[in-house]
């Protein structure tokens, strides 16, 4: 059923963008079995939450701003590709990462949102406090990357309008 919801979401065009993003984040959290989903904007050194959903309540809200260098998404923007972690605490160089120190997010998957020139304009990412028992599957990575492409296309259409 959730895979069907994903396909419907990917093809939806009538819904308000913020509501559409929220629905997508809920679907992504369900499919990946993770607690929190975020669509962000990247503006220079700033990471700005555009939309968020969390099973933990209102821990983040649209408009929240962070230093990009203090987010797991920094690696996504630097490498311009999907990044995954299944147990951040088991990676020695990540144990001092500001996100891990502050909230101990163990599981993470994030993909870049690119503009027409290939510049990173944001990310879609999902995370959880619980470590994952296994690596993200190719299918799970594909889901997040398909979601990123759909968001890119939608945002580019809106910017062009």
mmCIF file of C-alpha atoms in Angstrom:
data_model
loop_
_atom_site.group_PDB
_atom_site.id
_atom_site.type_symbol
_atom_site.label_atom_id
_atom_site.label_comp_id
_atom_site.label_asym_id
_atom_site.label_seq_id
_atom_site.Cartn_x
_atom_site.Cartn_y
_atom_site.Cartn_z
ATOM 1 C CA UNK A 1 0.000 0.000 0.000
ATOM 2 C CA UNK A 2 2.773 2.473 0.874
ATOM 3 C CA UNK A 3 4.530 1.828 -2.457
ATOM 4 C CA UNK A 4 1.250 2.729 -4.184
ATOM 5 C CA UNK A 5 1.071 5.907 -2.082
ATOM 6 C CA UNK A 6 4.607 6.757 -3.224
ATOM 7 C CA UNK A 7 3.657 6.379 -6.904
ATOM 8 C CA UNK A 8 0.546 8.515 -6.403
ATOM 9 C CA UNK A 9 2.645 11.148 -4.619
ATOM 10 C CA UNK A 10 5.321 11.158 -7.334
ATOM 11 C CA UNK A 11 2.634 11.824 -9.951
ATOM 12 C CA UNK A 12 0.523 14.314 -7.961
ATOM 13 C CA UNK A 13 0.370 17.822 -9.360
ATOM 14 C CA UNK A 14 -2.800 19.429 -8.015
ATOM 15 C CA UNK A 15 -1.765 19.709 -4.379
ATOM 16 C CA UNK A 16 -0.229 22.798 -2.756
ATOM 17 C CA UNK A 17 3.585 22.338 -2.710
ATOM 18 C CA UNK A 18 4.027 22.490 1.071
ATOM 19 C CA UNK A 19 1.211 19.957 1.641
ATOM 20 C CA UNK A 20 2.664 17.785 -1.141
ATOM 21 C CA UNK A 21 6.103 17.873 0.495
ATOM 22 C CA UNK A 22 4.596 16.984 3.876
ATOM 23 C CA UNK A 23 2.765 13.999 2.365
ATOM 24 C CA UNK A 24 5.980 12.840 0.695
ATOM 25 C CA UNK A 25 7.918 13.056 3.945
ATOM 26 C CA UNK A 26 5.273 10.973 5.742
ATOM 27 C CA UNK A 27 5.409 8.354 2.989
ATOM 28 C CA UNK A 28 9.227 8.321 3.083
ATOM 29 C CA UNK A 29 9.275 7.849 6.858
ATOM 30 C CA UNK A 30 6.827 4.954 6.502
ATOM 31 C CA UNK A 31 8.748 3.262 3.677
ATOM 32 C CA UNK A 32 12.142 3.663 5.355
ATOM 33 C CA UNK A 33 10.894 3.060 8.908
ATOM 34 C CA UNK A 34 12.604 6.247 10.116
ATOM 35 C CA UNK A 35 11.359 8.936 12.518
ATOM 36 C CA UNK A 36 11.957 12.233 10.758
ATOM 37 C CA UNK A 37 11.937 13.563 7.213
ATOM 38 C CA UNK A 38 13.103 16.998 6.069
ATOM 39 C CA UNK A 39 13.200 18.939 2.822
ATOM 40 C CA UNK A 40 15.772 21.703 3.145
ATOM 41 C CA UNK A 41 16.988 24.671 1.176
ATOM 42 C CA UNK A 42 20.714 25.353 1.009
ATOM 43 C CA UNK A 43 21.671 29.013 0.748
ATOM 44 C CA UNK A 44 25.407 29.542 1.054
ATOM 45 C CA UNK A 45 26.427 28.395 4.534
ATOM 46 C CA UNK A 46 22.786 28.092 5.669
ATOM 47 C CA UNK A 47 20.590 25.008 5.911
ATOM 48 C CA UNK A 48 16.937 26.087 6.073
ATOM 49 C CA UNK A 49 14.078 23.665 6.705
ATOM 50 C CA UNK A 50 11.427 24.071 4.010
ATOM 51 C CA UNK A 51 9.161 21.249 5.214
ATOM 52 C CA UNK A 52 9.402 18.574 7.892
ATOM 53 C CA UNK A 53 7.558 15.623 9.364
ATOM 54 C CA UNK A 54 8.531 13.791 12.527
ATOM 55 C CA UNK A 55 6.991 11.021 14.566
ATOM 56 C CA UNK A 56 8.704 12.709 17.528
ATOM 57 C CA UNK A 57 6.450 15.769 17.325
ATOM 58 C CA UNK A 58 7.372 19.320 16.412
ATOM 59 C CA UNK A 59 11.117 19.073 16.985
ATOM 60 C CA UNK A 60 11.749 21.059 13.788
ATOM 61 C CA UNK A 61 9.576 23.497 11.881
ATOM 62 C CA UNK A 62 9.701 25.150 8.461
ATOM 63 C CA UNK A 63 12.000 28.143 8.578
ATOM 64 C CA UNK A 64 14.378 26.671 11.172
ATOM 65 C CA UNK A 65 17.905 27.623 10.161
ATOM 66 C CA UNK A 66 21.193 25.858 10.921
ATOM 67 C CA UNK A 67 24.779 26.144 9.784
ATOM 68 C CA UNK A 68 25.166 23.689 6.910
ATOM 69 C CA UNK A 69 28.553 22.547 8.254
ATOM 70 C CA UNK A 70 26.779 21.351 11.422
ATOM 71 C CA UNK A 71 24.377 19.010 9.565
ATOM 72 C CA UNK A 72 24.709 15.510 8.144
ATOM 73 C CA UNK A 73 23.497 17.074 4.865
ATOM 74 C CA UNK A 74 26.836 18.872 4.527
ATOM 75 C CA UNK A 75 28.304 15.644 3.108
ATOM 76 C CA UNK A 76 25.374 15.375 0.663
ATOM 77 C CA UNK A 77 25.945 18.920 -0.607
ATOM 78 C CA UNK A 78 29.728 18.541 -0.794
ATOM 79 C CA UNK A 79 29.599 15.218 -2.666
ATOM 80 C CA UNK A 80 26.405 15.970 -4.626
ATOM 81 C CA UNK A 81 25.164 12.437 -4.069
ATOM 82 C CA UNK A 82 23.102 10.291 -1.722
ATOM 83 C CA UNK A 83 24.749 9.649 1.639
ATOM 84 C CA UNK A 84 23.682 6.984 4.134
ATOM 85 C CA UNK A 85 24.607 6.112 7.702
ATOM 86 C CA UNK A 86 23.142 3.161 9.581
ATOM 87 C CA UNK A 87 24.916 3.657 12.922
ATOM 88 C CA UNK A 88 26.732 6.967 13.217
ATOM 89 C CA UNK A 89 28.016 6.112 16.703
ATOM 90 C CA UNK A 90 30.075 3.266 15.253
ATOM 91 C CA UNK A 91 32.002 5.644 12.945
ATOM 92 C CA UNK A 92 34.853 7.138 15.003
ATOM 93 C CA UNK A 93 35.188 10.326 12.923
ATOM 94 C CA UNK A 94 31.410 10.970 13.193
ATOM 95 C CA UNK A 95 31.117 10.668 16.998
ATOM 96 C CA UNK A 96 32.082 14.336 17.374
ATOM 97 C CA UNK A 97 29.773 15.557 14.597
ATOM 98 C CA UNK A 98 27.550 18.380 15.963
ATOM 99 C CA UNK A 99 24.318 16.512 15.112
ATOM 100 C CA UNK A 100 25.504 13.344 16.801
ATOM 101 C CA UNK A 101 26.722 15.208 19.876
ATOM 102 C CA UNK A 102 23.468 17.194 20.162
ATOM 103 C CA UNK A 103 20.787 14.581 19.387
ATOM 104 C CA UNK A 104 22.541 11.289 18.616
ATOM 105 C CA UNK A 105 20.860 10.578 15.306
ATOM 106 C CA UNK A 106 22.117 7.134 14.326
ATOM 107 C CA UNK A 107 20.390 6.449 10.991
ATOM 108 C CA UNK A 108 20.377 8.873 8.076
ATOM 109 C CA UNK A 109 19.785 8.936 4.344
ATOM 110 C CA UNK A 110 19.909 12.137 2.322
ATOM 111 C CA UNK A 111 19.891 13.083 -1.361
ATOM 112 C CA UNK A 112 20.680 16.414 -2.980
ATOM 113 C CA UNK A 113 18.173 18.632 -4.764
ATOM 114 C CA UNK A 114 19.915 20.109 -7.797
ATOM 115 C CA UNK A 115 19.114 23.060 -10.019
ATOM 116 C CA UNK A 116 19.453 22.967 -13.805
ATOM 117 C CA UNK A 117 23.184 23.766 -13.573
ATOM 118 C CA UNK A 118 23.820 20.908 -11.126
ATOM 119 C CA UNK A 119 24.173 23.156 -8.068
ATOM 120 C CA UNK A 120 22.803 21.852 -4.781
ATOM 121 C CA UNK A 121 19.805 23.948 -3.755
ATOM 122 C CA UNK A 122 18.572 21.662 -0.977
ATOM 123 C CA UNK A 123 18.228 18.127 0.295
ATOM 124 C CA UNK A 124 15.653 15.549 1.176
ATOM 125 C CA UNK A 125 16.672 13.478 4.148
ATOM 126 C CA UNK A 126 15.320 10.999 6.634
ATOM 127 C CA UNK A 127 16.768 10.116 10.025
ATOM 128 C CA UNK A 128 16.169 8.242 13.255
ATOM 129 C CA UNK A 129 17.640 7.902 16.712
ATOM 130 C CA UNK A 130 17.696 4.116 16.318
ATOM 131 C CA UNK A 131 20.521 2.419 14.465
ATOM 132 C CA UNK A 132 19.425 0.342 11.492
ATOM 133 C CA UNK A 133 20.027 -3.408 11.604
ATOM 134 C CA UNK A 134 21.170 -3.426 7.965
ATOM 135 C CA UNK A 135 22.458 -1.102 5.246
ATOM 136 C CA UNK A 136 19.939 0.849 3.193
ATOM 137 C CA UNK A 137 18.910 -1.315 0.246
ATOM 138 C CA UNK A 138 19.256 -0.236 -3.372
ATOM 139 C CA UNK A 139 15.455 0.011 -3.444
ATOM 140 C CA UNK A 140 15.424 2.358 -0.427
ATOM 141 C CA UNK A 141 18.147 4.535 -1.946
ATOM 142 C CA UNK A 142 16.197 4.585 -5.221
ATOM 143 C CA UNK A 143 13.055 5.728 -3.370
ATOM 144 C CA UNK A 144 14.849 8.718 -1.838
ATOM 145 C CA UNK A 145 16.530 9.598 -5.141
ATOM 146 C CA UNK A 146 13.205 9.398 -7.002
ATOM 147 C CA UNK A 147 11.660 11.651 -4.374
ATOM 148 C CA UNK A 148 14.545 14.113 -4.778
ATOM 149 C CA UNK A 149 14.058 14.208 -8.565
ATOM 150 C CA UNK A 150 10.303 14.810 -8.194
ATOM 151 C CA UNK A 151 10.943 17.652 -5.733
ATOM 152 C CA UNK A 152 13.602 19.170 -8.020
ATOM 153 C CA UNK A 153 11.211 19.121 -10.969
ATOM 154 C CA UNK A 154 8.385 20.650 -8.953
ATOM 155 C CA UNK A 155 10.558 23.417 -7.508
ATOM 156 C CA UNK A 156 12.056 24.232 -10.923
ATOM 157 C CA UNK A 157 8.541 24.525 -12.420
ATOM 158 C CA UNK A 158 7.534 26.863 -9.603
ATOM 159 C CA UNK A 159 10.675 28.995 -9.941
ATOM 160 C CA UNK A 160 10.066 29.283 -13.683
ATOM 161 C CA UNK A 161 6.407 30.341 -13.222
#
